[in-house]
Amino acid sequence: MLLTSTDTLEKKNILHYYGIVTGESLLGANVYKDLFSGIRDVVEGNTSKYEKELQEARKHAVSIMQKKAKEKGANAIIGLKISYDNLGGTMGNTILITAYGTAVKYE
């Protein structure tokens, strides 16, 4: 499936617009655990575990969005955006990752 943040597909003819598709993923974050993990990882020069979990949550949200687009008959998503929202929580935070765009069929 073609994904693009642009609102058009250059040199492609869009045959049908199916509308907005979304994918969401939640990531729980414990502030104290992540703080110490992050400090250790920066000192050691590694990508933090939290960063890797965030990447996986983003991939999951995009995958859900793509599945919904395919079910509609789309072969591309244009105007792709990804947002991150802090939902709060006790002793930590919950981050909502939302991927959204317009499902289209092109030739």
C-alpha positions as protocol buffer text, in pm:
chain_id: "A"
residue {
  index: 1
  type: MET
  ca { x: 0 y: 0 z: 0 }
}
residue {
  index: 2
  type: LEU
  ca { x: 130 y: 342 z: -95 }
}
residue {
  index: 3
  type: LEU
  ca { x: 147 y: 590 z: 195 }
}
residue {
  index: 4
  type: THR
  ca { x: 215 y: 959 z: 149 }
}
residue {
  index: 5
  type: SER
  ca { x: 180 y: 1275 z: 353 }
}
residue {
  index: 6
  type: THR
  ca { x: 94 y: 1471 z: 39 }
}
residue {
  index: 7
  type: ASP
  ca { x: -266 y: 1536 z: -66 }
}
residue {
  index: 8
  type: THR
  ca { x: -214 y: 1408 z: -420 }
}
residue {
  index: 9
  type: LEU
  ca { x: -28 y: 1132 z: -602 }
}
residue {
  index: 10
  type: GLU
  ca { x: 201 y: 1281 z: -861 }
}
residue {
  index: 11
  type: LYS
  ca { x: 160 y: 1126 z: -1206 }
}
residue {
  index: 12
  type: LYS
  ca { x: -115 y: 897 z: -1074 }
}
residue {
  index: 13
  type: ASN
  ca { x: -487 y: 911 z: -1148 }
}
residue {
  index: 14
  type: ILE
  ca { x: -699 y: 880 z: -832 }
}
residue {
  index: 15
  type: LEU
  ca { x: -1010 y: 682 z: -925 }
}
residue {
  index: 16
  type: HIS
  ca { x: -1197 y: 686 z: -595 }
}
residue {
  index: 17
  type: TYR
  ca { x: -1182 y: 855 z: -254 }
}
residue {
  index: 18
  type: TYR
  ca { x: -1302 y: 626 z: 27 }
}
residue {
  index: 19
  type: GLY
  ca { x: -1270 y: 878 z: 307 }
}
residue {
  index: 20
  type: ILE
  ca { x: -1074 y: 901 z: 628 }
}
residue {
  index: 21
  type: VAL
  ca { x: -917 y: 592 z: 782 }
}
residue {
  index: 22
  type: THR
  ca { x: -756 y: 581 z: 1126 }
}
residue {
  index: 23
  type: GLY
  ca { x: -543 y: 353 z: 1338 }
}
residue {
  index: 24
  type: GLU
  ca { x: -479 y: 396 z: 1708 }
}
residue {
  index: 25
  type: SER
  ca { x: -232 y: 246 z: 1951 }
}
residue {
  index: 26
  type: LEU
  ca { x: -181 y: 306 z: 2324 }
}
residue {
  index: 27
  type: LEU
  ca { x: 154 y: 310 z: 2499 }
}
residue {
  index: 28
  type: GLY
  ca { x: 176 y: 311 z: 2878 }
}
residue {
  index: 29
  type: ALA
  ca { x: 478 y: 487 z: 3024 }
}
residue {
  index: 30
  type: ASN
  ca { x: 597 y: 473 z: 3382 }
}
residue {
  index: 31
  type: VAL
  ca { x: 775 y: 803 z: 3443 }
}
residue {
  index: 32
  type: TYR
  ca { x: 1018 y: 680 z: 3711 }
}
residue {
  index: 33
  type: LYS
  ca { x: 1116 y: 359 z: 3535 }
}
residue {
  index: 34
  type: ASP
  ca { x: 1157 y: 537 z: 3202 }
}
residue {
  index: 35
  type: LEU
  ca { x: 1356 y: 822 z: 3352 }
}
residue {
  index: 36
  type: PHE
  ca { x: 1624 y: 590 z: 3490 }
}
residue {
  index: 37
  type: SER
  ca { x: 1617 y: 368 z: 3181 }
}
residue {
  index: 38
  type: GLY
  ca { x: 1662 y: 675 z: 2961 }
}
residue {
  index: 39
  type: ILE
  ca { x: 1958 y: 804 z: 3160 }
}
residue {
  index: 40
  type: ARG
  ca { x: 2129 y: 464 z: 3146 }
}
residue {
  index: 41
  type: ASP
  ca { x: 2070 y: 434 z: 2771 }
}
residue {
  index: 42
  type: VAL
  ca { x: 2200 y: 786 z: 2695 }
}
residue {
  index: 43
  type: VAL
  ca { x: 2518 y: 718 z: 2894 }
}
residue {
  index: 44
  type: GLU
  ca { x: 2565 y: 383 z: 2718 }
}
residue {
  index: 45
  type: GLY
  ca { x: 2483 y: 532 z: 2376 }
}
residue {
  index: 46
  type: ASN
  ca { x: 2189 y: 299 z: 2304 }
}
residue {
  index: 47
  type: THR
  ca { x: 1838 y: 366 z: 2181 }
}
residue {
  index: 48
  type: SER
  ca { x: 1614 y: 362 z: 2485 }
}
residue {
  index: 49
  type: LYS
  ca { x: 1365 y: 83 z: 2539 }
}
residue {
  index: 50
  type: TYR
  ca { x: 1093 y: 346 z: 2558 }
}
residue {
  index: 51
  type: GLU
  ca { x: 1188 y: 482 z: 2214 }
}
residue {
  index: 52
  type: LYS
  ca { x: 1172 y: 132 z: 2067 }
}
residue {
  index: 53
  type: GLU
  ca { x: 829 y: 76 z: 2224 }
}
residue {
  index: 54
  type: LEU
  ca { x: 711 y: 409 z: 2078 }
}
residue {
  index: 55
  type: GLN
  ca { x: 830 y: 303 z: 1731 }
}
residue {
  index: 56
  type: GLU
  ca { x: 643 y: -28 z: 1763 }
}
residue {
  index: 57
  type: ALA
  ca { x: 325 y: 149 z: 1877 }
}
residue {
  index: 58
  type: ARG
  ca { x: 348 y: 382 z: 1575 }
}
residue {
  index: 59
  type: LYS
  ca { x: 395 y: 87 z: 1337 }
}
residue {
  index: 60
  type: HIS
  ca { x: 92 y: -81 z: 1495 }
}
residue {
  index: 61
  type: ALA
  ca { x: -126 y: 228 z: 1446 }
}
residue {
  index: 62
  type: VAL
  ca { x: -20 y: 256 z: 1080 }
}
residue {
  index: 63
  type: SER
  ca { x: -84 y: -115 z: 1025 }
}
residue {
  index: 64
  type: ILE
  ca { x: -438 y: -87 z: 1162 }
}
residue {
  index: 65
  type: MET
  ca { x: -504 y: 214 z: 938 }
}
residue {
  index: 66
  type: GLN
  ca { x: -375 y: 25 z: 633 }
}
residue {
  index: 67
  type: LYS
  ca { x: -596 y: -275 z: 711 }
}
residue {
  index: 68
  type: LYS
  ca { x: -904 y: -51 z: 726 }
}
residue {
  index: 69
  type: ALA
  ca { x: -809 y: 111 z: 395 }
}
residue {
  index: 70
  type: LYS
  ca { x: -763 y: -229 z: 225 }
}
residue {
  index: 71
  type: GLU
  ca { x: -1104 y: -341 z: 352 }
}
residue {
  index: 72
  type: LYS
  ca { x: -1257 y: -42 z: 170 }
}
residue {
  index: 73
  type: GLY
  ca { x: -1076 y: -133 z: -153 }
}
residue {
  index: 74
  type: ALA
  ca { x: -804 y: 133 z: -135 }
}
residue {
  index: 75
  type: ASN
  ca { x: -449 y: 85 z: -255 }
}
residue {
  index: 76
  type: ALA
  ca { x: -309 y: 410 z: -111 }
}
residue {
  index: 77
  type: ILE
  ca { x: -348 y: 653 z: 176 }
}
residue {
  index: 78
  type: ILE
  ca { x: -286 y: 1020 z: 111 }
}
residue {
  index: 79
  type: GLY
  ca { x: -255 y: 1310 z: 354 }
}
residue {
  index: 80
  type: LEU
  ca { x: -104 y: 1076 z: 615 }
}
residue {
  index: 81
  type: LYS
  ca { x: -58 y: 1229 z: 959 }
}
residue {
  index: 82
  type: ILE
  ca { x: 53 y: 1079 z: 1288 }
}
residue {
  index: 83
  type: SER
  ca { x: -31 y: 1242 z: 1619 }
}
residue {
  index: 84
  type: TYR
  ca { x: 82 y: 1175 z: 1974 }
}
residue {
  index: 85
  type: ASP
  ca { x: -138 y: 1269 z: 2269 }
}
residue {
  index: 86
  type: ASN
  ca { x: -58 y: 1238 z: 2639 }
}
residue {
  index: 87
  type: LEU
  ca { x: -364 y: 1097 z: 2816 }
}
residue {
  index: 88
  type: GLY
  ca { x: -212 y: 1114 z: 3165 }
}
residue {
  index: 89
  type: GLY
  ca { x: -248 y: 843 z: 3424 }
}
residue {
  index: 90
  type: THR
  ca { x: -149 y: 739 z: 3774 }
}
residue {
  index: 91
  type: MET
  ca { x: 229 y: 714 z: 3835 }
}
residue {
  index: 92
  type: GLY
  ca { x: 297 y: 760 z: 3467 }
}
residue {
  index: 93
  type: ASN
  ca { x: 147 y: 850 z: 3137 }
}
residue {
  index: 94
  type: THR
  ca { x: -45 y: 686 z: 2860 }
}
residue {
  index: 95
  type: ILE
  ca { x: 36 y: 801 z: 2509 }
}
residue {
  index: 96
  type: LEU
  ca { x: -219 y: 764 z: 2231 }
}
residue {
  index: 97
  type: ILE
  ca { x: -66 y: 734 z: 1884 }
}
residue {
  index: 98
  type: THR
  ca { x: -312 y: 803 z: 1603 }
}
residue {
  index: 99
  type: ALA
  ca { x: -238 y: 753 z: 1234 }
}
residue {
  index: 100
  type: TYR
  ca { x: -491 y: 896 z: 990 }
}
residue {
  index: 101
  type: GLY
  ca { x: -529 y: 984 z: 626 }
}
residue {
  index: 102
  type: THR
  ca { x: -758 y: 954 z: 324 }
}
residue {
  index: 103
  type: ALA
  ca { x: -797 y: 610 z: 167 }
}
residue {
  index: 104
  type: VAL
  ca { x: -794 y: 621 z: -213 }
}
residue {
  index: 105
  type: LYS
  ca { x: -776 y: 392 z: -513 }
}
residue {
  index: 106
  type: TYR
  ca { x: -541 y: 494 z: -793 }
}
residue {
  index: 107
  type: GLU
  ca { x: -442 y: 343 z: -1125 }
}
